[in-house]
Short mmCIF file of C-alpha atoms in Angstrom, two decimals:
data_model
loop_
_atom_site.label_atom_id
_atom_site.label_comp_id
_atom_site.label_asym_id
_atom_site.label_seq_id
_atom_site.Cartn_x
_atom_site.Cartn_y
_atom_site.Cartn_z
CA MET A 1 -41.47 38.93 -29.51
CA SER A 2 -41.97 40.74 -32.80
CA PHE A 3 -43.07 44.37 -33.04
CA ILE A 4 -45.41 46.31 -35.27
CA VAL A 5 -44.78 49.67 -36.92
CA ARG A 6 -47.40 52.23 -37.86
CA PRO A 7 -47.57 55.99 -38.47
CA ALA A 8 -48.12 58.35 -35.57
CA GLY A 9 -51.30 60.37 -35.19
CA PRO A 10 -52.24 63.42 -33.13
CA GLY A 11 -53.88 61.13 -30.59
CA ASP A 12 -50.52 59.48 -29.88
CA ALA A 13 -48.98 62.64 -28.40
CA ALA A 14 -49.31 61.57 -24.75
CA ASP A 15 -47.77 58.14 -25.37
CA ILE A 16 -44.93 59.68 -27.39
CA CYS A 17 -44.31 62.22 -24.63
CA ALA A 18 -44.10 59.41 -22.08
CA LEU A 19 -41.62 57.57 -24.30
CA LEU A 20 -39.45 60.67 -24.71
CA ASN A 21 -39.46 61.28 -20.98
CA ALA A 22 -38.40 57.68 -20.36
CA VAL A 23 -35.51 58.31 -22.77
CA ASP A 24 -34.75 61.58 -20.93
CA VAL A 25 -34.52 59.72 -17.63
CA ALA A 26 -32.18 57.12 -19.14
CA GLU A 27 -29.95 59.75 -20.79
CA ILE A 28 -29.93 62.77 -18.47
CA GLY A 29 -31.48 61.52 -15.26
CA ARG A 30 -34.81 63.35 -15.31
CA PRO A 31 -37.81 63.92 -17.61
CA GLU A 32 -37.70 67.19 -19.56
CA THR A 33 -40.10 66.72 -22.49
CA ASP A 34 -43.34 68.70 -22.48
CA LEU A 35 -46.53 67.47 -24.11
CA ALA A 36 -46.96 70.78 -25.95
CA ALA A 37 -43.62 70.29 -27.70
CA VAL A 38 -44.64 66.83 -28.91
CA GLU A 39 -48.00 68.15 -30.11
CA ALA A 40 -46.21 70.94 -32.00
CA ASP A 41 -44.01 68.38 -33.77
CA LEU A 42 -46.99 66.25 -34.75
CA ASN A 43 -48.76 69.33 -36.12
CA HIS A 44 -45.76 70.77 -37.97
CA PRO A 45 -46.98 72.18 -41.30
CA ASP A 46 -44.18 70.43 -43.21
CA VAL A 47 -44.93 66.96 -41.78
CA ASP A 48 -47.35 64.43 -43.26
CA LEU A 49 -47.72 61.96 -40.41
CA ALA A 50 -48.88 59.20 -42.75
CA THR A 51 -45.52 59.17 -44.56
CA ASP A 52 -43.12 61.00 -42.22
CA SER A 53 -43.65 59.35 -38.82
CA TRP A 54 -43.35 55.89 -37.31
CA LEU A 55 -44.17 54.21 -34.01
CA ALA A 56 -42.87 50.76 -33.06
CA PHE A 57 -44.94 48.73 -30.59
CA GLN A 58 -44.38 45.41 -28.87
CA GLY A 59 -47.31 43.85 -27.06
CA GLY A 60 -49.03 47.24 -27.01
CA ARG A 61 -46.00 48.99 -25.49
CA LEU A 62 -44.46 51.89 -27.42
CA LEU A 63 -40.78 51.15 -27.95
CA ALA A 64 -39.63 53.73 -30.49
CA TYR A 65 -40.70 56.86 -32.34
CA ALA A 66 -39.26 58.61 -35.39
CA LEU A 67 -40.14 61.68 -37.44
CA VAL A 68 -38.64 63.31 -40.55
CA TRP A 69 -39.22 66.77 -42.00
CA ALA A 70 -37.70 69.03 -44.65
CA ASP A 71 -38.15 72.71 -43.83
CA SER A 72 -34.47 73.67 -44.13
CA GLY A 73 -34.29 74.07 -47.89
CA PRO A 74 -32.85 71.85 -50.64
CA GLY A 75 -30.24 69.31 -49.64
CA ARG A 76 -31.21 68.74 -46.02
CA VAL A 77 -33.74 66.58 -44.22
CA ASP A 78 -33.97 66.56 -40.41
CA CYS A 79 -35.21 63.80 -38.16
CA ASP A 80 -35.91 62.68 -34.60
CA HIS A 81 -35.39 59.13 -33.39
CA TYR A 82 -36.11 57.86 -29.88
CA VAL A 83 -35.98 54.30 -28.60
CA LEU A 84 -36.13 52.62 -25.22
CA PRO A 85 -32.90 50.88 -24.16
CA GLY A 86 -32.45 47.31 -25.27
CA HIS A 87 -34.59 47.33 -28.41
CA PRO A 88 -32.17 47.41 -31.35
CA GLY A 89 -34.63 45.71 -33.70
CA ALA A 90 -37.22 48.45 -33.33
CA ALA A 91 -34.50 51.11 -33.53
CA ALA A 92 -33.12 49.66 -36.76
CA ALA A 93 -36.56 49.31 -38.33
CA LEU A 94 -37.28 53.00 -37.80
CA LEU A 95 -33.81 54.08 -38.93
CA ASP A 96 -34.30 52.25 -42.22
CA ARG A 97 -37.74 53.75 -42.79
CA MET A 98 -36.38 57.22 -42.05
CA ALA A 99 -33.61 56.83 -44.61
CA VAL A 100 -35.95 55.63 -47.34
CA ARG A 101 -38.33 58.51 -46.77
CA ALA A 102 -35.50 61.05 -46.49
CA ARG A 103 -34.08 59.95 -49.85
CA ALA A 104 -37.47 60.51 -51.41
CA MET A 105 -37.70 63.94 -49.79
CA GLY A 106 -34.18 65.13 -50.53
CA GLY A 107 -32.95 62.91 -53.32
CA GLY A 108 -33.43 65.43 -56.09
CA ALA A 109 -31.18 68.08 -54.57
CA GLY A 110 -27.79 66.69 -55.60
CA ARG A 111 -25.81 66.09 -52.43
CA SER A 112 -28.40 65.73 -49.67
CA VAL A 113 -28.03 64.84 -46.01
CA LEU A 114 -30.20 63.53 -43.22
CA ARG A 115 -29.42 65.06 -39.82
CA LEU A 116 -30.17 63.57 -36.43
CA GLN A 117 -29.37 65.01 -33.00
CA LEU A 118 -28.66 62.56 -30.20
CA ASN A 119 -27.45 62.72 -26.64
CA VAL A 120 -23.74 61.82 -26.50
CA ARG A 121 -24.78 58.79 -24.39
CA PRO A 122 -27.96 57.79 -26.17
CA THR A 123 -30.32 54.92 -25.60
CA LEU A 124 -29.79 54.12 -29.29
CA ASP A 125 -26.94 51.72 -30.06
CA LEU A 126 -24.52 53.93 -32.02
CA ALA A 127 -23.27 50.92 -33.98
CA LEU A 128 -26.62 51.01 -35.76
CA LEU A 129 -25.75 54.48 -37.02
CA THR A 130 -22.15 53.89 -38.03
CA ALA A 131 -23.11 50.69 -39.83
CA ARG A 132 -25.50 52.73 -41.97
CA GLY A 133 -22.95 55.40 -42.83
CA TYR A 134 -23.83 58.10 -40.30
CA ARG A 135 -21.01 60.28 -38.98
CA THR A 136 -20.83 62.97 -36.31
CA VAL A 137 -20.42 66.51 -37.62
CA ARG A 138 -21.04 68.80 -34.61
CA ARG A 139 -21.46 68.86 -30.84
CA TYR A 140 -23.75 71.08 -28.80
CA GLN A 141 -24.01 71.60 -25.08
CA VAL A 142 -27.18 72.25 -23.17
CA MET A 143 -26.12 74.51 -20.31
CA THR A 144 -28.06 75.52 -17.23
CA ARG A 145 -27.72 77.93 -14.33
CA ALA A 146 -29.53 78.11 -11.01
CA LEU A 147 -31.41 81.36 -10.36
CA GLU A 148 -32.07 83.30 -7.17
CA ARG A 149 -34.53 86.16 -7.04
CA ALA A 150 -32.45 88.08 -4.48
CA ALA A 151 -29.15 87.64 -6.31
CA ASP A 152 -30.11 87.81 -9.98
CA LEU A 153 -31.16 91.44 -10.17
CA PRO A 154 -31.53 93.52 -13.34
CA PRO A 155 -28.06 94.47 -14.60
CA ALA A 156 -26.91 97.99 -15.46
CA PRO A 157 -26.74 98.34 -19.26
CA PRO A 158 -23.57 99.32 -21.13
CA GLU A 159 -23.35 103.03 -21.82
CA GLY A 160 -25.73 104.10 -24.58
CA LEU A 161 -27.70 100.86 -24.63
CA THR A 162 -31.48 100.77 -24.49
CA LEU A 163 -33.74 97.74 -24.45
CA ARG A 164 -37.27 97.28 -25.77
CA HIS A 165 -39.49 94.23 -25.78
CA CYS A 166 -41.47 93.09 -28.81
CA ALA A 167 -44.88 92.57 -27.22
CA THR A 168 -46.74 95.49 -28.77
CA ASP A 169 -45.25 96.20 -32.19
CA GLU A 170 -45.35 93.80 -35.13
CA ALA A 171 -42.54 95.78 -36.73
CA ASP A 172 -40.33 94.98 -33.72
CA ARG A 173 -41.13 91.26 -34.08
CA ARG A 174 -40.04 91.38 -37.67
CA ARG A 175 -36.95 93.33 -36.64
CA ALA A 176 -36.14 90.63 -34.06
CA HIS A 177 -36.39 88.04 -36.83
CA ALA A 178 -34.08 90.08 -39.06
CA LEU A 179 -31.52 90.37 -36.26
CA VAL A 180 -31.62 86.62 -35.63
CA GLU A 181 -31.07 85.98 -39.34
CA GLU A 182 -28.16 88.44 -39.48
CA THR A 183 -26.38 87.42 -36.29
CA PHE A 184 -26.75 83.67 -36.80
CA ALA A 185 -26.02 83.62 -40.54
CA ALA A 186 -22.53 82.14 -40.10
CA HIS A 187 -23.55 79.51 -37.53
CA PHE A 188 -23.35 75.83 -38.44
CA GLY A 189 -26.69 74.53 -39.61
CA HIS A 190 -28.36 77.94 -39.81
CA VAL A 191 -31.09 78.16 -42.43
CA ASP A 192 -32.27 81.48 -43.84
CA ARG A 193 -36.02 81.74 -43.35
CA ALA A 194 -38.51 84.44 -44.15
CA TYR A 195 -40.58 85.72 -41.24
CA GLU A 196 -43.62 83.43 -41.57
CA PRO A 197 -41.64 80.18 -42.06
CA TRP A 198 -39.41 81.26 -39.16
CA LEU A 199 -42.45 81.50 -36.90
CA ASP A 200 -43.50 78.02 -37.99
CA HIS A 201 -40.00 76.65 -37.36
CA LEU A 202 -39.93 78.09 -33.84
CA ASP A 203 -43.54 77.10 -33.18
CA ALA A 204 -43.76 80.77 -32.25
CA ARG A 205 -47.42 81.50 -32.98
CA ASP A 206 -48.09 81.63 -29.23
CA LEU A 207 -44.69 83.01 -28.25
CA ASP A 208 -44.74 85.51 -25.38
CA TRP A 209 -43.19 88.46 -27.20
CA SER A 210 -42.71 90.35 -23.93
CA LEU A 211 -39.83 87.89 -23.39
CA VAL A 212 -38.13 88.91 -26.65
CA TRP A 213 -36.00 92.05 -26.61
CA ILE A 214 -34.06 94.22 -29.03
CA ALA A 215 -31.01 96.12 -27.76
CA SER A 216 -30.04 99.40 -29.41
CA LEU A 217 -26.76 101.29 -29.05
CA ALA A 218 -26.52 105.03 -29.40
CA GLY A 219 -25.05 105.85 -32.79
CA HIS A 220 -25.41 102.29 -34.07
CA GLY A 221 -29.13 101.53 -34.05
CA ASP A 222 -30.42 98.04 -33.29
CA ALA A 223 -27.42 96.04 -32.12
CA ALA A 224 -28.67 92.74 -30.73
CA VAL A 225 -31.60 90.46 -30.01
CA LEU A 226 -32.52 88.26 -27.06
CA LEU A 227 -35.23 85.66 -27.69
CA THR A 228 -36.38 83.64 -24.69
CA ARG A 229 -39.39 81.48 -23.91
CA ASP A 230 -41.12 80.35 -20.75
CA ASP A 231 -43.02 77.37 -22.11
CA ARG A 232 -40.92 74.54 -20.66
CA THR A 233 -41.85 72.83 -17.42
CA SER A 234 -38.28 72.25 -16.27
CA MET A 235 -36.69 75.67 -16.89
CA GLY A 236 -36.79 79.04 -18.60
CA TRP A 237 -35.09 78.91 -21.98
CA VAL A 238 -32.78 81.30 -23.84
CA SER A 239 -33.39 80.48 -27.48
CA HIS A 240 -31.21 83.13 -29.19
CA ILE A 241 -28.70 85.76 -28.15
CA GLY A 242 -27.38 87.50 -31.25
CA VAL A 243 -25.11 90.56 -31.44
CA ARG A 244 -24.24 92.18 -34.75
CA LYS A 245 -20.67 91.27 -35.70
CA GLU A 246 -19.27 94.82 -35.72
CA LEU A 247 -20.70 95.49 -32.24
CA ARG A 248 -19.37 92.43 -30.42
CA GLY A 249 -16.90 92.88 -27.59
CA ARG A 250 -18.82 95.79 -25.99
CA GLY A 251 -20.52 93.80 -23.25
CA VAL A 252 -23.87 93.60 -25.02
CA GLY A 253 -24.12 89.80 -25.03
CA GLY A 254 -23.23 89.51 -21.35
CA PHE A 255 -25.76 92.19 -20.45
CA LEU A 256 -28.51 90.42 -22.38
CA LEU A 257 -27.67 87.12 -20.69
CA ARG A 258 -27.83 88.71 -17.23
CA HIS A 259 -31.05 90.45 -18.20
CA GLY A 260 -32.48 87.05 -19.05
CA PHE A 261 -31.33 85.67 -15.69
CA ALA A 262 -32.99 88.56 -13.84
CA THR A 263 -36.23 88.26 -15.80
CA TYR A 264 -36.65 84.56 -15.13
CA ALA A 265 -35.60 84.85 -11.49
CA ALA A 266 -38.29 87.52 -11.06
CA ARG A 267 -40.81 85.15 -12.68
CA GLY A 268 -40.01 82.56 -10.03
CA ARG A 269 -37.96 80.25 -12.20
CA GLU A 270 -35.23 78.31 -10.40
CA THR A 271 -33.26 77.35 -13.52
CA VAL A 272 -32.53 78.82 -16.94
CA GLY A 273 -31.01 76.91 -19.86
CA LEU A 274 -29.74 77.31 -23.41
CA GLY A 275 -28.00 75.35 -26.15
CA VAL A 276 -24.61 76.29 -27.62
CA ASP A 277 -22.42 74.98 -30.44
CA VAL A 278 -19.09 74.13 -28.80
CA HIS A 279 -17.31 75.26 -31.99
CA ASN A 280 -19.10 78.62 -32.12
CA GLU A 281 -16.49 81.13 -33.30
CA THR A 282 -18.10 84.04 -31.44
CA GLY A 283 -16.86 82.71 -28.09
CA ALA A 284 -20.39 82.08 -26.84
CA LEU A 285 -19.39 79.02 -24.81
CA GLY A 286 -16.82 81.03 -22.86
CA LEU A 287 -19.32 83.84 -22.28
CA TYR A 288 -21.89 81.46 -20.83
CA GLU A 289 -19.34 79.73 -18.62
CA ALA A 290 -18.09 83.11 -17.37
CA HIS A 291 -21.64 83.88 -16.23
CA GLY A 292 -22.04 80.69 -14.24
CA MET A 293 -23.68 78.40 -16.78
CA ARG A 294 -22.61 74.77 -16.59
CA LEU A 295 -22.98 71.65 -18.73
CA HIS A 296 -26.29 69.86 -18.30
CA TYR A 297 -25.79 67.39 -21.16
CA ALA A 298 -24.23 67.28 -24.62
CA VAL A 299 -25.75 66.44 -28.00
CA ASP A 300 -24.04 65.23 -31.17
CA THR A 301 -25.31 66.00 -34.64
CA TRP A 302 -25.11 62.90 -36.84
CA GLU A 303 -25.29 63.14 -40.60
CA LEU A 304 -26.12 60.55 -43.25
CA ALA A 305 -25.34 61.29 -46.89
CA LEU A 306 -28.40 60.67 -49.04
CA HIS A 307 -27.90 59.52 -52.60
CA PRO A 308 -30.53 60.28 -55.22
CA GLN A 309 -32.61 57.28 -56.11
CA GLY A 310 -31.99 55.92 -59.57
#
C-alpha cells in the first residue's frame, strides 16, 4: 500500500507523541515521550511547519515523522526522524525531504552538516543512512539512577561552598546561563547562544528556576551551575552540571550531583536521569558511574555533509 506525506500541524501533536512512544517501546522497552515536549518542538520559533516538517501516513495510520531546524548558527542544521519498524519506504521518503530542505537552509554556509540523533538500535534501517552518506560522529549515553527518600539525603558541601537557587533573581538566571556557556564551551556540538535564544533552545520559558542552582566557592566566586527540570513523566532530569575549568577536582561536581539526587528524592521521584557524551574530556562519565548512575540507552549522532546547491 502506498503512503501519503504532508506537513505536521499543531493539531497533530497527540498522534506524533503516540508514534514517538511506540518507537520508544521498540527501542528502549518503555514509552518516555511527553506530549508537552512534542508541542514545544512543533511551536519552536525557528521552525516553519509548512516547510520543515513531514508526516507519512498509510491508510490513515501515522508511520513516520521528521522535523528540521537551524538554530545552531551557520553551517549546521539539526533534525529528528522517527519511523515505525518495517516501513523503509516512508523512512526513505522523509530522509530525502529532510536533506533537500536542509541544503536550502544551510547551503550558503560553505561546509554545512545535517545532524540526527538516533538510538544505537533504532527502528530506522541504518542502511538508509549510510547509503545517503551519513556517518556517525559521536555517542551519548542516557544514564539513570534509582532514588530513595531515606537514603538520598542532602549532602554536606565541600568546605567554603555555598549554593543558591535561581527562582527569585533574574540576574542569577542570567548568571546560570553564563556559567553554562563557559563550562560547556569545549563540549562537542555546543553552540554559543545569548540568553534569550538559549531560553528558546531549552524551551525554558516555564522552567522551574528553583531547580536551578549556582555554587560559589569562597575566594573564587561563582564556580558551577546545576540545571535540572521536573517536567518529564518518567523521571527527574539533570540537564547541565558545569564546573569552571580551574575549579574542577574539588568535589563540586559530585556534590551538585548528590544534591540533585536528594532534591528529586524529596520530591517523590523514583528515578533521575541525564545524558553524557562518552568522549567528554572532563571525566563526567566516570563521575556519574561512581555515583551509581547506569546506562539506560545509548544514542549516536549521525552527520550528513550538505553541499551548497548550484
